[in-house]
PDB file of C-alpha atoms in Angstrom:
ATOM      1  CA  MET A 130      18.715 -22.933   8.022  1.00  0.00           C
ATOM      2  CA  LYS A 131      20.563 -20.649  10.470  1.00  0.00           C
ATOM      3  CA  ASP A 132      22.673 -19.321   7.572  1.00  0.00           C
ATOM      4  CA  LEU A 133      19.485 -18.332   5.697  1.00  0.00           C
ATOM      5  CA  THR A 134      18.185 -16.482   8.755  1.00  0.00           C
ATOM      6  CA  ALA A 135      21.466 -14.584   9.132  1.00  0.00           C
ATOM      7  CA  TRP A 136      21.279 -13.550   5.467  1.00  0.00           C
ATOM      8  CA  ARG A 137      17.683 -12.339   5.909  1.00  0.00           C
ATOM      9  CA  ILE A 138      18.679 -10.183   8.881  1.00  0.00           C
ATOM     10  CA  LEU A 139      21.707  -8.841   6.993  1.00  0.00           C
ATOM     11  CA  GLY A 140      19.466  -8.079   4.014  1.00  0.00           C
ATOM     12  CA  ALA A 141      17.053  -6.169   6.242  1.00  0.00           C
ATOM     13  CA  MET A 142      19.922  -4.100   7.646  1.00  0.00           C
ATOM     14  CA  VAL A 143      21.303  -3.343   4.165  1.00  0.00           C
ATOM     15  CA  LEU A 144      17.830  -2.273   3.051  1.00  0.00           C
ATOM     16  CA  GLY A 145      17.631  -0.096   6.132  1.00  0.00           C
ATOM     17  CA  TRP A 146      20.974   1.525   5.352  1.00  0.00           C
ATOM     18  CA  ALA A 147      19.715   2.311   1.853  1.00  0.00           C
ATOM     19  CA  LEU A 148      16.537   3.841   3.268  1.00  0.00           C
ATOM     20  CA  VAL A 149      18.282   5.993   5.870  1.00  0.00           C
ATOM     21  CA  ALA A 150      20.906   7.280   3.442  1.00  0.00           C
ATOM     22  CA  ARG A 151      18.293   9.819   2.335  1.00  0.00           C
ATOM     23  CA  GLY A 152      18.354  11.475   5.789  1.00  0.00           C
ATOM     24  CA  GLY A 153      15.433  12.636   7.913  1.00  0.00           C
ATOM     25  CA  GLU A 154      13.604  10.497  10.451  1.00  0.00           C
ATOM     26  CA  PRO A 155      15.067   7.132  11.463  1.00  0.00           C
ATOM     27  CA  ALA A 156      13.982   4.236   9.260  1.00  0.00           C
ATOM     28  CA  VAL A 157      11.832   1.571  10.924  1.00  0.00           C
ATOM     29  CA  LEU A 158      11.785  -1.959   9.523  1.00  0.00           C
ATOM     30  CA  ARG A 159       9.038  -3.940  11.221  1.00  0.00           C
ATOM     31  CA  ASN A 160       8.384  -7.661  11.595  1.00  0.00           C
ATOM     32  CA  GLN A 161      11.617  -9.035  10.174  1.00  0.00           C
ATOM     33  CA  ALA A 162      11.696 -12.798  10.802  1.00  0.00           C
ATOM     34  CA  TYR A 163      14.755 -14.189  12.578  1.00  0.00           C
ATOM     35  CA  LYS A 164      13.667 -17.822  12.147  1.00  0.00           C
ATOM     36  CA  ALA A 165      12.763 -19.378   8.832  1.00  0.00           C
ATOM     37  CA  GLY A 166      11.762 -22.720   7.383  1.00  0.00           C
ATOM     38  CA  ALA A 167       8.815 -24.878   6.509  1.00  0.00           C
ATOM     39  CA  ALA A 168       8.870 -26.601   9.910  1.00  0.00           C
ATOM     40  CA  LEU A 169       8.077 -23.419  11.877  1.00  0.00           C
ATOM     41  CA  SER A 170       4.858 -23.387  13.847  1.00  0.00           C
ATOM     42  CA  ASP A 171       2.321 -20.594  13.422  1.00  0.00           C
ATOM     43  CA  TYR A 172       3.343 -19.378  16.877  1.00  0.00           C
ATOM     44  CA  GLU A 173       7.010 -19.148  15.820  1.00  0.00           C
ATOM     45  CA  ARG A 174       6.024 -17.205  12.686  1.00  0.00           C
ATOM     46  CA  GLU A 175       3.950 -14.860  14.874  1.00  0.00           C
ATOM     47  CA  ARG A 176       6.499 -14.285  17.650  1.00  0.00           C
ATOM     48  CA  CYS A 177      10.013 -14.719  16.192  1.00  0.00           C
ATOM     49  CA  LEU A 178      10.233 -11.226  14.724  1.00  0.00           C
ATOM     50  CA  LEU A 179      12.447  -8.157  14.994  1.00  0.00           C
ATOM     51  CA  ASP A 180      11.793  -4.451  14.505  1.00  0.00           C
ATOM     52  CA  PHE A 181      14.813  -2.365  13.436  1.00  0.00           C
ATOM     53  CA  TYR A 182      15.167   1.338  14.252  1.00  0.00           C
ATOM     54  CA  LEU A 183      17.972   2.676  12.076  1.00  0.00           C
ATOM     55  CA  PRO A 184      19.760   6.030  12.343  1.00  0.00           C
ATOM     56  CA  THR A 185      20.447   8.314   9.404  1.00  0.00           C
ATOM     57  CA  ASN A 186      24.226   7.898   9.604  1.00  0.00           C
ATOM     58  CA  THR A 187      25.724   4.979   7.676  1.00  0.00           C
ATOM     59  CA  ALA A 188      28.150   3.688  10.321  1.00  0.00           C
ATOM     60  CA  PHE A 189      26.525   2.882  13.660  1.00  0.00           C
ATOM     61  CA  ALA A 190      26.510   0.589  16.665  1.00  0.00           C
ATOM     62  CA  THR A 191      23.497  -1.685  17.200  1.00  0.00           C
ATOM     63  CA  LEU A 192      21.775  -2.537  20.477  1.00  0.00           C
ATOM     64  CA  VAL A 193      19.571  -5.627  20.702  1.00  0.00           C
ATOM     65  CA  TRP A 194      16.515  -5.067  22.948  1.00  0.00           C
ATOM     66  CA  PHE A 195      14.593  -7.920  24.598  1.00  0.00           C
ATOM     67  CA  HIS A 196      11.330  -6.741  26.149  1.00  0.00           C
ATOM     68  CA  GLY A 197      10.502  -7.457  29.770  1.00  0.00           C
ATOM     69  CA  GLY A 198       7.655  -9.597  31.015  1.00  0.00           C
ATOM     70  CA  GLY A 199       9.247 -12.471  32.885  1.00  0.00           C
ATOM     71  CA  LEU A 200       9.090 -14.733  29.787  1.00  0.00           C
ATOM     72  CA  THR A 201       5.290 -14.822  30.144  1.00  0.00           C
ATOM     73  CA  GLY A 202       4.252 -11.532  28.524  1.00  0.00           C
ATOM     74  CA  GLY A 203       5.391  -8.449  26.690  1.00  0.00           C
ATOM     75  CA  ASP A 204       6.026  -7.414  23.119  1.00  0.00           C
ATOM     76  CA  LYS A 205       8.785  -5.880  21.007  1.00  0.00           C
ATOM     77  CA  SER A 206       6.704  -2.741  20.559  1.00  0.00           C
ATOM     78  CA  SER A 207       7.734  -1.702  24.090  1.00  0.00           C
ATOM     79  CA  GLY A 208      11.123  -0.789  22.593  1.00  0.00           C
ATOM     80  CA  GLU A 209       9.725   1.672  20.042  1.00  0.00           C
ATOM     81  CA  ALA A 210      10.310   4.903  21.993  1.00  0.00           C
ATOM     82  CA  LEU A 211      13.813   3.752  22.968  1.00  0.00           C
ATOM     83  CA  GLY A 212      14.543   2.700  19.377  1.00  0.00           C
ATOM     84  CA  ARG A 213      13.482   6.044  17.936  1.00  0.00           C
ATOM     85  CA  MET A 214      15.427   7.972  20.593  1.00  0.00           C
ATOM     86  CA  LEU A 215      18.618   5.943  20.086  1.00  0.00           C
ATOM     87  CA  ALA A 216      18.336   6.105  16.279  1.00  0.00           C
ATOM     88  CA  LYS A 217      18.174   9.912  16.486  1.00  0.00           C
ATOM     89  CA  GLU A 218      21.418   9.719  18.494  1.00  0.00           C
ATOM     90  CA  GLY A 219      23.098   7.514  15.865  1.00  0.00           C
ATOM     91  CA  ILE A 220      22.582   4.067  17.455  1.00  0.00           C
ATOM     92  CA  ALA A 221      20.475   1.353  15.827  1.00  0.00           C
ATOM     93  CA  LEU A 222      18.112  -0.798  17.880  1.00  0.00           C
ATOM     94  CA  ALA A 223      16.839  -4.287  17.038  1.00  0.00           C
ATOM     95  CA  SER A 224      13.760  -4.958  19.181  1.00  0.00           C
ATOM     96  CA  ALA A 225      13.018  -8.687  19.485  1.00  0.00           C
ATOM     97  CA  ASN A 226       9.889 -10.688  20.138  1.00  0.00           C
ATOM     98  CA  TYR A 227      10.297 -14.228  21.425  1.00  0.00           C
ATOM     99  CA  ARG A 228       8.062 -17.133  22.329  1.00  0.00           C
ATOM    100  CA  LEU A 229       6.464 -16.992  25.773  1.00  0.00           C
ATOM    101  CA  SER A 230       5.593 -19.394  28.578  1.00  0.00           C
ATOM    102  CA  PRO A 231       3.310 -21.327  29.041  1.00  0.00           C
ATOM    103  CA  ARG A 232       3.116 -21.935  25.248  1.00  0.00           C
ATOM    104  CA  VAL A 233       6.788 -22.941  25.274  1.00  0.00           C
ATOM    105  CA  HIS A 234       9.177 -24.035  28.009  1.00  0.00           C
ATOM    106  CA  PHE A 235      12.895 -23.479  28.581  1.00  0.00           C
ATOM    107  CA  PRO A 236      15.018 -23.558  26.489  1.00  0.00           C
ATOM    108  CA  ALA A 237      12.562 -22.991  23.605  1.00  0.00           C
ATOM    109  CA  TYR A 238      12.204 -19.255  24.175  1.00  0.00           C
ATOM    110  CA  VAL A 239      15.927 -18.729  23.667  1.00  0.00           C
ATOM    111  CA  GLU A 240      16.407 -21.092  20.728  1.00  0.00           C
TER     112      GLU A 240
END
C-alpha cells in the first residue's frame, strides 16, 4: 500500500511539472492524498492530504511543510503564502495535513 501512495505523490508531482512548464504563476495542486486504501477511516481521508506549490522551472528543490498547532489544531492552508513565495523563487513546497489529537494518539499522527 505504501508503494501505491508513493506512486500517487510522484504522479501528482509529474502532473505539476507538466502544468508549470507553460510558465506564469506557480501551479497549485490541492488535496493530494498521501495515504490510500479501503481500510482508511473517513478522518484519514479528510486529513491525510498534501497541497503542492510548484515553481515554473523544471528542476527544483522541495520543502515539506508541517503546520503548527501542537498536534491539536492547524491546517495545511497555513503554508499557502509561504508556498507561493517559495515557488516564485524556484522552490517547491508540499504542505501537509495530518491527524490531530484527541481524535488520534501518538504515534498515529506520524504514521
